[in-house]
Short mmCIF file of N, CA and C and ligand atoms in Angstrom, two decimals:
data_model
loop_
_atom_site.label_atom_id
_atom_site.label_comp_id
_atom_site.label_asym_id
_atom_site.label_seq_id
_atom_site.Cartn_x
_atom_site.Cartn_y
_atom_site.Cartn_z
N MET A 110 0.89 -0.96 -0.23
CA MET A 110 -0.50 0.37 -0.10
C MET A 110 0.64 0.99 -0.17
N SER A 111 0.36 2.38 -0.95
CA SER A 111 1.04 3.74 -0.96
C SER A 111 0.96 4.38 0.28
N PRO A 112 1.90 5.06 0.70
CA PRO A 112 1.75 5.92 2.23
C PRO A 112 0.47 6.68 2.51
N ILE A 113 0.31 7.46 1.18
CA ILE A 113 -0.68 8.35 0.89
C ILE A 113 -1.63 7.69 -0.06
N ALA A 114 -3.02 7.41 0.50
CA ALA A 114 -4.09 7.21 -0.06
C ALA A 114 -4.59 8.18 -1.61
N PRO A 115 -3.88 7.60 -2.47
CA PRO A 115 -4.02 8.89 -3.73
C PRO A 115 -5.58 9.28 -4.23
N PHE A 116 -6.83 8.00 -4.04
CA PHE A 116 -7.98 8.04 -4.62
C PHE A 116 -8.60 8.40 -3.11
N PRO A 117 -10.06 9.21 -3.41
CA PRO A 117 -10.29 9.43 -4.69
C PRO A 117 -9.45 10.58 -5.03
N ALA A 118 -9.62 10.64 -6.65
CA ALA A 118 -8.55 11.65 -7.45
C ALA A 118 -9.60 12.51 -8.91
N GLU A 119 -9.20 13.58 -8.96
CA GLU A 119 -9.90 14.23 -9.72
C GLU A 119 -9.21 14.70 -10.98
N GLY A 120 -10.20 15.06 -12.09
CA GLY A 120 -9.72 15.44 -13.06
C GLY A 120 -10.35 16.37 -14.17
N GLY A 121 -10.09 16.70 -15.04
CA GLY A 121 -11.38 17.48 -16.19
C GLY A 121 -10.44 17.90 -17.24
N CYS A 122 -11.14 19.01 -17.85
CA CYS A 122 -11.07 19.46 -19.44
C CYS A 122 -10.28 20.62 -19.49
N ASP A 123 -9.36 20.95 -20.35
CA ASP A 123 -8.82 22.29 -20.07
C ASP A 123 -9.33 24.01 -19.69
N CYS A 124 -11.07 23.60 -20.25
CA CYS A 124 -11.95 25.02 -19.79
C CYS A 124 -12.56 24.81 -18.44
N ARG A 125 -12.18 23.66 -17.84
CA ARG A 125 -13.08 23.33 -16.62
C ARG A 125 -14.17 23.14 -16.32
N ALA A 126 -14.81 23.23 -17.49
CA ALA A 126 -16.53 23.14 -17.55
C ALA A 126 -16.60 21.56 -17.34
N VAL A 127 -15.96 20.68 -17.52
CA VAL A 127 -15.85 19.49 -17.19
C VAL A 127 -15.22 18.76 -15.67
N ARG A 128 -15.57 18.73 -14.84
CA ARG A 128 -14.96 18.03 -13.69
C ARG A 128 -15.21 16.79 -13.15
N TYR A 129 -14.47 15.97 -13.06
CA TYR A 129 -14.77 14.69 -12.66
C TYR A 129 -13.86 13.97 -11.23
N ARG A 130 -14.50 12.97 -10.58
CA ARG A 130 -13.80 12.06 -9.48
C ARG A 130 -13.88 10.97 -9.58
N LEU A 131 -12.55 10.79 -9.67
CA LEU A 131 -12.36 8.77 -9.85
C LEU A 131 -12.35 8.33 -8.11
N LEU A 132 -13.74 8.00 -8.33
CA LEU A 132 -14.07 7.14 -6.41
C LEU A 132 -13.27 6.22 -5.76
N SER A 133 -12.30 5.54 -7.10
CA SER A 133 -11.41 4.48 -6.45
C SER A 133 -10.10 4.56 -7.28
N ALA A 134 -9.33 3.55 -7.18
CA ALA A 134 -8.14 3.18 -8.16
C ALA A 134 -8.92 2.38 -9.23
N PRO A 135 -8.88 2.36 -10.49
CA PRO A 135 -8.79 1.70 -11.62
C PRO A 135 -9.25 0.34 -11.85
N LEU A 136 -9.36 -0.63 -12.58
CA LEU A 136 -9.27 -1.99 -12.44
C LEU A 136 -8.24 -2.07 -12.88
N VAL A 137 -7.55 -1.11 -13.80
CA VAL A 137 -6.19 -1.80 -14.78
C VAL A 137 -6.00 -0.40 -15.63
N VAL A 138 -4.67 -0.15 -16.01
CA VAL A 138 -4.55 0.87 -16.70
C VAL A 138 -3.40 0.34 -18.01
N HIS A 139 -4.16 0.65 -19.17
CA HIS A 139 -3.61 0.15 -20.37
C HIS A 139 -2.65 1.22 -21.07
N CYS A 140 -1.24 1.20 -21.20
CA CYS A 140 -0.81 1.73 -22.12
C CYS A 140 -0.86 0.90 -23.89
N CYS A 141 -1.77 1.79 -24.76
CA CYS A 141 -2.01 1.50 -26.15
C CYS A 141 -1.50 1.88 -27.07
N HIS A 142 -0.55 1.44 -27.94
CA HIS A 142 0.29 1.35 -28.63
C HIS A 142 -0.34 1.07 -30.09
N CYS A 143 -1.83 1.08 -30.14
CA CYS A 143 -1.73 0.46 -31.61
C CYS A 143 -2.17 2.12 -32.54
N ARG A 144 -2.22 1.96 -33.49
CA ARG A 144 -2.44 3.23 -34.30
C ARG A 144 -3.26 4.18 -34.59
N TRP A 145 -4.86 3.48 -33.88
CA TRP A 145 -5.74 4.41 -33.64
C TRP A 145 -5.62 5.16 -32.46
N CYS A 146 -5.24 4.55 -31.31
CA CYS A 146 -4.46 5.07 -30.45
C CYS A 146 -3.63 6.16 -30.55
N GLN A 147 -2.83 6.12 -31.39
CA GLN A 147 -1.60 7.05 -31.74
C GLN A 147 -2.25 8.53 -32.67
N ARG A 148 -3.48 7.92 -33.31
CA ARG A 148 -3.75 8.77 -34.03
C ARG A 148 -5.31 9.89 -33.39
N GLU A 149 -5.68 8.88 -32.59
CA GLU A 149 -6.84 9.62 -31.56
C GLU A 149 -6.11 10.48 -30.32
N SER A 150 -4.64 10.37 -30.04
CA SER A 150 -3.92 11.29 -28.71
C SER A 150 -3.39 12.07 -29.52
N GLY A 151 -2.83 12.00 -30.74
CA GLY A 151 -1.94 12.67 -31.45
C GLY A 151 -0.39 12.38 -30.93
N ALA A 152 -0.22 11.37 -30.78
CA ALA A 152 1.18 10.88 -29.78
C ALA A 152 1.50 9.71 -30.08
N ALA A 153 2.21 8.98 -29.16
CA ALA A 153 2.85 7.67 -29.47
C ALA A 153 1.89 6.67 -28.90
N PHE A 154 1.36 6.76 -27.83
CA PHE A 154 0.06 6.03 -27.42
C PHE A 154 -0.83 6.75 -26.60
N ALA A 155 -1.67 5.93 -26.24
CA ALA A 155 -3.03 6.29 -25.38
C ALA A 155 -2.64 5.48 -23.92
N LEU A 156 -3.09 6.45 -22.95
CA LEU A 156 -2.95 5.84 -21.46
C LEU A 156 -4.44 6.40 -20.81
N ASN A 157 -4.92 5.11 -20.66
CA ASN A 157 -6.37 4.48 -20.81
C ASN A 157 -6.52 3.78 -18.83
N ALA A 158 -7.05 4.29 -18.12
CA ALA A 158 -7.41 3.71 -16.83
C ALA A 158 -9.22 3.18 -16.68
N MET A 159 -9.02 1.71 -16.79
CA MET A 159 -10.60 0.98 -17.00
C MET A 159 -11.15 1.42 -15.68
N ILE A 160 -12.33 1.80 -15.85
CA ILE A 160 -12.71 1.81 -14.00
C ILE A 160 -14.61 1.69 -14.53
N GLU A 161 -15.17 1.14 -13.26
CA GLU A 161 -16.55 0.83 -13.32
C GLU A 161 -17.10 2.59 -14.05
N ALA A 162 -18.21 2.79 -14.35
CA ALA A 162 -18.41 4.03 -15.08
C ALA A 162 -18.98 4.51 -13.84
N ASP A 163 -19.60 3.86 -12.70
CA ASP A 163 -20.29 4.55 -12.15
C ASP A 163 -19.36 4.90 -10.74
N ARG A 164 -18.28 4.57 -10.85
CA ARG A 164 -16.77 4.99 -10.08
C ARG A 164 -16.51 6.62 -10.64
N VAL A 165 -17.02 7.07 -11.95
CA VAL A 165 -16.39 8.48 -12.16
C VAL A 165 -17.81 9.69 -12.09
N LEU A 166 -17.19 9.68 -11.17
CA LEU A 166 -18.24 10.96 -10.54
C LEU A 166 -18.07 12.54 -11.20
N SER A 167 -19.59 12.72 -11.68
CA SER A 167 -19.31 13.90 -12.68
C SER A 167 -19.42 14.84 -11.73
N LEU A 168 -18.46 16.10 -11.84
CA LEU A 168 -18.55 17.56 -10.65
C LEU A 168 -19.22 18.66 -11.24
N GLY A 169 -19.30 18.22 -12.92
CA GLY A 169 -19.35 19.65 -13.52
C GLY A 169 -20.59 19.79 -14.75
N VAL A 170 -20.46 20.38 -15.29
CA VAL A 170 -20.59 19.75 -16.73
C VAL A 170 -20.66 18.60 -17.31
N GLU A 171 -22.01 18.09 -18.00
CA GLU A 171 -21.98 16.73 -18.35
C GLU A 171 -21.73 16.46 -19.72
N PRO A 172 -20.25 15.36 -19.93
CA PRO A 172 -19.81 15.75 -21.13
C PRO A 172 -20.68 15.17 -22.39
N GLU A 173 -20.42 15.94 -23.34
CA GLU A 173 -21.28 15.17 -24.62
C GLU A 173 -20.55 13.97 -25.11
N VAL A 174 -21.47 12.79 -25.45
CA VAL A 174 -21.18 11.51 -26.04
C VAL A 174 -21.01 11.67 -27.82
N ILE A 175 -19.79 11.38 -28.27
CA ILE A 175 -19.29 11.18 -29.64
C ILE A 175 -19.46 9.82 -30.07
N ALA A 176 -20.29 9.36 -30.68
CA ALA A 176 -20.10 8.33 -31.37
C ALA A 176 -18.81 8.07 -32.51
N THR A 177 -17.83 7.57 -32.19
CA THR A 177 -16.33 7.65 -33.33
C THR A 177 -16.33 5.95 -33.78
N PRO A 178 -15.98 5.98 -35.19
CA PRO A 178 -15.41 4.61 -35.50
C PRO A 178 -14.25 4.30 -34.57
N SER A 179 -14.04 2.75 -34.43
CA SER A 179 -13.05 2.01 -33.56
C SER A 179 -12.14 1.11 -34.44
N ASP A 180 -11.29 0.62 -34.04
CA ASP A 180 -10.26 -0.40 -34.63
C ASP A 180 -11.38 -1.73 -34.68
N SER A 181 -12.10 -2.28 -33.92
CA SER A 181 -13.08 -3.56 -33.73
C SER A 181 -14.11 -2.97 -34.93
N GLY A 182 -14.24 -2.04 -35.34
CA GLY A 182 -15.22 -1.79 -36.15
C GLY A 182 -16.61 -1.90 -35.64
N ALA A 183 -16.95 -2.14 -34.20
CA ALA A 183 -17.89 -1.79 -33.39
C ALA A 183 -18.35 -0.55 -32.80
N GLY A 184 -16.96 0.17 -33.27
CA GLY A 184 -17.32 1.88 -32.70
C GLY A 184 -17.05 2.09 -31.42
N GLN A 185 -16.60 3.27 -31.06
CA GLN A 185 -16.69 3.86 -29.26
C GLN A 185 -17.41 4.78 -29.35
N HIS A 186 -17.86 5.41 -28.43
CA HIS A 186 -18.09 6.70 -27.69
C HIS A 186 -17.06 7.40 -26.75
N ILE A 187 -16.61 8.62 -27.40
CA ILE A 187 -15.85 9.14 -26.74
C ILE A 187 -16.91 10.61 -26.13
N ALA A 188 -16.40 10.34 -24.41
CA ALA A 188 -16.92 11.73 -23.73
C ALA A 188 -15.67 12.44 -24.14
N ARG A 189 -16.38 14.01 -24.42
CA ARG A 189 -15.77 15.36 -24.70
C ARG A 189 -16.59 16.41 -23.72
N CYS A 190 -15.90 17.31 -23.48
CA CYS A 190 -15.98 18.49 -22.89
C CYS A 190 -16.92 19.32 -23.95
N PRO A 191 -18.61 19.64 -23.81
CA PRO A 191 -19.02 20.03 -24.99
C PRO A 191 -18.94 21.58 -25.01
N ALA A 192 -17.91 22.05 -24.20
CA ALA A 192 -17.34 23.99 -24.60
C ALA A 192 -16.25 23.51 -25.36
N CYS A 193 -14.95 22.81 -24.88
CA CYS A 193 -13.48 22.84 -25.39
C CYS A 193 -13.60 21.78 -25.92
N LYS A 194 -14.55 20.74 -25.85
CA LYS A 194 -14.51 19.64 -26.91
C LYS A 194 -13.02 18.42 -26.44
N LEU A 195 -12.42 18.72 -25.47
CA LEU A 195 -11.42 17.89 -25.08
C LEU A 195 -12.11 16.80 -24.89
N ALA A 196 -11.37 15.80 -25.10
CA ALA A 196 -11.84 13.85 -24.57
C ALA A 196 -10.96 13.35 -23.28
N LEU A 197 -12.43 12.96 -22.57
CA LEU A 197 -12.08 12.60 -21.27
C LEU A 197 -12.21 11.18 -21.16
N TRP A 198 -13.06 10.76 -21.65
CA TRP A 198 -13.11 9.25 -21.25
C TRP A 198 -13.46 8.58 -22.71
N SER A 199 -13.75 7.33 -22.92
CA SER A 199 -13.91 6.53 -23.90
C SER A 199 -15.42 5.71 -23.45
N HIS A 200 -16.08 4.63 -24.14
CA HIS A 200 -16.61 3.66 -24.01
C HIS A 200 -16.66 2.40 -25.37
N TYR A 201 -16.05 1.71 -24.70
CA TYR A 201 -15.57 0.68 -26.27
C TYR A 201 -16.94 -0.54 -26.18
N ALA A 202 -17.05 -1.08 -26.94
CA ALA A 202 -17.95 -2.05 -27.39
C ALA A 202 -17.91 -2.83 -26.72
N GLY A 203 -17.26 -3.69 -25.85
CA GLY A 203 -16.72 -4.86 -24.93
C GLY A 203 -17.49 -4.46 -23.72
N ALA A 204 -17.84 -3.61 -23.47
CA ALA A 204 -18.54 -3.16 -22.00
C ALA A 204 -19.19 -1.78 -22.21
N GLY A 205 -19.46 -1.51 -22.96
CA GLY A 205 -20.35 -0.18 -23.57
C GLY A 205 -20.41 0.52 -22.27
N PRO A 206 -21.31 1.11 -21.73
CA PRO A 206 -21.53 2.15 -21.08
C PRO A 206 -21.12 2.02 -19.39
N VAL A 207 -20.74 0.65 -19.22
CA VAL A 207 -20.64 0.39 -17.82
C VAL A 207 -19.18 0.43 -17.41
N VAL A 208 -18.27 0.56 -18.59
CA VAL A 208 -16.88 0.83 -18.21
C VAL A 208 -16.58 2.27 -18.90
N SER A 209 -15.54 2.62 -18.11
CA SER A 209 -15.11 3.90 -18.87
C SER A 209 -13.37 3.79 -18.79
N PHE A 210 -12.79 4.35 -19.93
CA PHE A 210 -11.54 4.20 -20.26
C PHE A 210 -11.11 5.59 -20.27
N VAL A 211 -10.43 6.15 -18.82
CA VAL A 211 -10.67 7.73 -18.50
C VAL A 211 -9.19 8.07 -18.97
N ARG A 212 -8.91 8.83 -19.82
CA ARG A 212 -7.78 9.16 -20.40
C ARG A 212 -6.72 9.99 -18.95
N VAL A 213 -5.85 9.29 -18.87
CA VAL A 213 -5.14 9.26 -17.43
C VAL A 213 -4.43 10.84 -17.48
N GLY A 214 -3.88 11.23 -19.10
CA GLY A 214 -3.62 12.95 -18.98
C GLY A 214 -4.58 13.49 -18.42
N THR A 215 -6.03 13.36 -18.44
CA THR A 215 -7.11 14.64 -18.29
C THR A 215 -6.67 14.63 -16.32
N LEU A 216 -6.43 13.71 -15.98
CA LEU A 216 -6.30 13.68 -14.21
C LEU A 216 -5.59 14.72 -13.85
N ASP A 217 -5.71 15.68 -12.48
CA ASP A 217 -4.97 16.82 -12.16
C ASP A 217 -3.84 16.02 -11.89
N ASN A 218 -3.47 15.05 -11.71
CA ASN A 218 -2.25 14.09 -10.89
C ASN A 218 -1.85 12.89 -12.21
N PRO A 219 -1.47 13.06 -13.13
CA PRO A 219 -1.72 12.17 -13.88
C PRO A 219 -0.38 10.71 -13.81
N ASP A 220 0.43 11.24 -12.71
CA ASP A 220 1.25 10.45 -12.12
C ASP A 220 0.74 9.66 -11.12
N LEU A 221 -0.11 9.80 -11.18
CA LEU A 221 -0.89 8.79 -10.27
C LEU A 221 -1.12 7.45 -10.73
N LEU A 222 -0.94 7.28 -12.02
CA LEU A 222 -1.56 6.13 -12.74
C LEU A 222 -0.53 5.95 -13.91
N PRO A 223 0.38 5.34 -13.75
CA PRO A 223 1.69 4.67 -14.65
C PRO A 223 0.74 3.44 -15.11
N PRO A 224 1.01 3.07 -16.63
CA PRO A 224 0.85 1.74 -17.27
C PRO A 224 1.09 0.40 -16.15
N ASP A 225 -0.65 -0.61 -16.15
CA ASP A 225 -0.26 -2.18 -15.58
C ASP A 225 0.55 -2.93 -16.60
N VAL A 226 0.00 -2.07 -18.06
CA VAL A 226 0.53 -3.29 -18.84
C VAL A 226 0.57 -2.49 -20.64
N HIS A 227 1.53 -2.98 -21.23
CA HIS A 227 1.22 -2.54 -22.70
C HIS A 227 0.82 -3.34 -23.91
N ILE A 228 -0.04 -2.72 -24.35
CA ILE A 228 -0.88 -3.20 -25.42
C ILE A 228 -0.78 -3.01 -27.21
N PHE A 229 -0.30 -4.10 -28.05
CA PHE A 229 -0.38 -3.79 -29.38
C PHE A 229 0.89 -2.62 -29.43
N THR A 230 1.74 -3.57 -29.23
CA THR A 230 3.12 -3.29 -28.97
C THR A 230 3.63 -3.41 -30.67
N ALA A 231 2.93 -3.97 -31.42
CA ALA A 231 3.33 -4.48 -32.74
C ALA A 231 3.25 -3.51 -33.48
N SER A 232 2.40 -2.32 -33.25
CA SER A 232 2.69 -0.94 -33.89
C SER A 232 3.32 0.06 -32.98
N LYS A 233 4.21 0.11 -31.96
CA LYS A 233 4.57 1.11 -31.11
C LYS A 233 5.84 1.65 -32.07
N GLN A 234 5.48 3.14 -31.48
CA GLN A 234 6.52 3.77 -32.41
C GLN A 234 7.95 3.41 -31.76
N PRO A 235 9.01 3.30 -32.98
CA PRO A 235 10.18 2.60 -32.43
C PRO A 235 11.11 3.43 -31.53
N TRP A 236 11.10 4.78 -31.30
CA TRP A 236 11.77 5.10 -30.22
C TRP A 236 11.21 5.10 -29.09
N VAL A 237 10.04 4.18 -28.75
CA VAL A 237 9.59 4.19 -27.20
C VAL A 237 10.14 3.24 -26.55
N GLN A 238 10.80 3.14 -25.61
CA GLN A 238 11.53 1.84 -24.88
C GLN A 238 10.40 1.45 -23.43
N LEU A 239 10.12 0.67 -24.01
CA LEU A 239 9.40 -0.11 -22.78
C LEU A 239 9.71 -0.48 -21.42
N PRO A 240 9.47 -0.35 -20.45
CA PRO A 240 9.95 -0.50 -19.00
C PRO A 240 9.91 -2.16 -18.99
N ALA A 241 11.03 -2.48 -18.10
CA ALA A 241 11.25 -4.15 -18.13
C ALA A 241 10.17 -4.72 -16.78
N ASP A 242 9.62 -4.02 -16.30
CA ASP A 242 8.99 -4.08 -15.19
C ASP A 242 7.45 -3.95 -15.02
N ARG A 243 7.16 -4.13 -16.62
CA ARG A 243 5.53 -4.23 -16.85
C ARG A 243 5.47 -5.11 -17.92
N PRO A 244 4.25 -5.95 -18.22
CA PRO A 244 3.97 -7.06 -19.10
C PRO A 244 3.73 -6.49 -20.27
N ALA A 245 3.81 -6.76 -21.72
CA ALA A 245 3.85 -6.14 -22.91
C ALA A 245 3.50 -7.29 -23.83
N PHE A 246 2.27 -6.58 -24.79
CA PHE A 246 2.07 -7.75 -25.38
C PHE A 246 2.05 -7.29 -26.90
N THR A 247 2.03 -7.99 -27.64
CA THR A 247 2.19 -7.39 -28.90
C THR A 247 0.25 -7.03 -29.59
N GLU A 248 -0.38 -7.85 -29.36
CA GLU A 248 -2.15 -7.62 -29.51
C GLU A 248 -2.20 -7.32 -28.09
N TYR A 249 -3.48 -8.46 -27.35
CA TYR A 249 -3.96 -8.57 -26.48
C TYR A 249 -3.27 -9.17 -25.87
N TYR A 250 -4.28 -9.21 -24.47
CA TYR A 250 -3.80 -10.46 -23.40
C TYR A 250 -5.37 -10.98 -22.36
N GLU A 251 -4.51 -11.92 -22.28
CA GLU A 251 -5.69 -12.94 -20.74
C GLU A 251 -5.95 -11.85 -19.67
N ARG A 252 -7.07 -11.40 -19.70
CA ARG A 252 -7.30 -10.88 -18.46
C ARG A 252 -6.72 -11.30 -17.17
N GLU A 253 -6.77 -12.23 -16.97
CA GLU A 253 -6.95 -13.31 -15.65
C GLU A 253 -5.20 -13.29 -15.39
N GLN A 254 -4.40 -13.18 -16.64
CA GLN A 254 -2.75 -13.22 -16.40
C GLN A 254 -2.50 -11.63 -16.31
N VAL A 255 -2.78 -10.48 -16.21
CA VAL A 255 -2.78 -9.55 -15.95
C VAL A 255 -3.12 -8.88 -14.79
N TRP A 256 -4.80 -8.86 -14.82
CA TRP A 256 -5.22 -8.14 -13.85
C TRP A 256 -5.10 -8.66 -11.93
N PRO A 257 -4.78 -7.77 -11.35
CA PRO A 257 -4.45 -8.24 -10.10
C PRO A 257 -6.31 -8.89 -9.57
N ALA A 258 -6.20 -9.66 -8.86
CA ALA A 258 -7.47 -10.89 -7.81
C ALA A 258 -8.61 -9.31 -7.60
N ALA A 259 -8.04 -8.54 -7.04
CA ALA A 259 -8.82 -7.50 -6.79
C ALA A 259 -9.74 -7.22 -7.90
N SER A 260 -9.21 -6.89 -8.70
CA SER A 260 -9.96 -6.20 -9.84
C SER A 260 -10.90 -7.03 -10.75
N LEU A 261 -10.23 -8.34 -10.82
CA LEU A 261 -11.38 -9.55 -11.78
C LEU A 261 -12.56 -9.62 -10.57
N GLU A 262 -12.30 -9.48 -9.13
CA GLU A 262 -13.83 -9.63 -8.23
C GLU A 262 -14.47 -8.38 -8.48
N ARG A 263 -13.44 -7.43 -9.23
CA ARG A 263 -14.73 -5.95 -9.49
C ARG A 263 -15.14 -6.69 -10.50
N ARG A 264 -14.89 -6.95 -11.40
CA ARG A 264 -15.21 -7.15 -12.53
C ARG A 264 -16.72 -8.17 -12.21
N GLN A 265 -16.40 -9.06 -11.77
CA GLN A 265 -17.55 -10.40 -11.73
C GLN A 265 -18.67 -9.22 -10.92
N ALA A 266 -18.35 -8.20 -10.24
CA ALA A 266 -19.57 -7.70 -9.66
C ALA A 266 -20.36 -6.88 -10.75
N ILE A 267 -19.64 -6.52 -12.14
CA ILE A 267 -20.45 -5.82 -13.03
C ILE A 267 -20.60 -6.55 -14.19
N LEU A 268 -20.43 -8.05 -13.94
CA LEU A 268 -20.87 -8.67 -15.25
C LEU A 268 -21.92 -8.71 -16.06
N PRO A 269 -22.95 -8.96 -14.43
CA PRO A 269 -24.27 -8.71 -15.26
C PRO A 269 -24.89 -7.48 -16.17
N LEU A 270 -24.05 -6.10 -15.64
CA LEU A 270 -24.52 -5.21 -16.68
C LEU A 270 -23.94 -4.98 -18.08
N ILE A 271 -22.81 -5.95 -17.69
CA ILE A 271 -22.03 -5.68 -19.17
C ILE A 271 -22.77 -7.06 -19.87
N GLU A 272 -23.02 -8.19 -19.70
CA GLU A 272 -23.88 -9.10 -20.42
C GLU A 272 -25.29 -8.57 -20.80
N ALA A 273 -26.13 -7.65 -19.55
CA ALA A 273 -26.97 -6.97 -20.40
C ALA A 273 -27.04 -6.12 -21.36
N TYR A 274 -25.79 -5.65 -21.32
CA TYR A 274 -25.43 -4.37 -22.73
C TYR A 274 -25.34 -5.21 -23.95
N GLN A 275 -24.19 -6.29 -23.70
CA GLN A 275 -24.47 -7.24 -24.85
C GLN A 275 -25.66 -7.19 -25.64
N ALA A 276 -26.63 -7.84 -24.61
CA ALA A 276 -27.50 -8.70 -24.84
C ALA A 276 -28.47 -7.53 -25.62
N SER A 277 -28.49 -6.37 -25.04
CA SER A 277 -29.12 -4.95 -25.84
C SER A 277 -28.66 -5.06 -26.75
N ARG A 278 -27.48 -5.05 -27.48
CA ARG A 278 -26.92 -4.86 -28.81
C ARG A 278 -27.55 -5.77 -30.00
N ARG A 279 -27.52 -6.81 -29.49
CA ARG A 279 -28.25 -7.96 -30.33
C ARG A 279 -29.41 -7.89 -30.79
ZN1 ZN B 568 -13.60 22.09 -21.11
ZN1 ZN B 569 -5.28 1.80 -29.07
#
């Protein structure tokens, strides 16, 4: 355990209309090196904290949710500030609105959440050096191999919601 409890932690957009609070630590933090994340971030990778959507408390203006294409073909929904349009988090087809992929750089203190795992390293930009102390996968991974037990338990708790979402899409 860290000597200082870092959560809840707050973040928001550039114009400060959207402010949010993460009520707990995330399930896992992805550093994604796929070409889609590179394009969407305009940078070398995306840093996404995956967390139950009901643990992201809105403190200001509600973000607007924009349907955006995704690599899977199923699309994603990106929550953006209605004023400055900055992207704060995404919902992907796998868990839909049940899980938010919060952009770590929008936290007031993004240093809180270094990546737990590097994914899609097959398209990693060549100058990026991966740390030796974190797992890395050329594409994706098996959840049971990477997530801590507590996060797997938390996922079990929201699984009925995820399954209901999946059923609603069929
Ligand atoms: Zn804004
Ligand atoms: Zn990606």
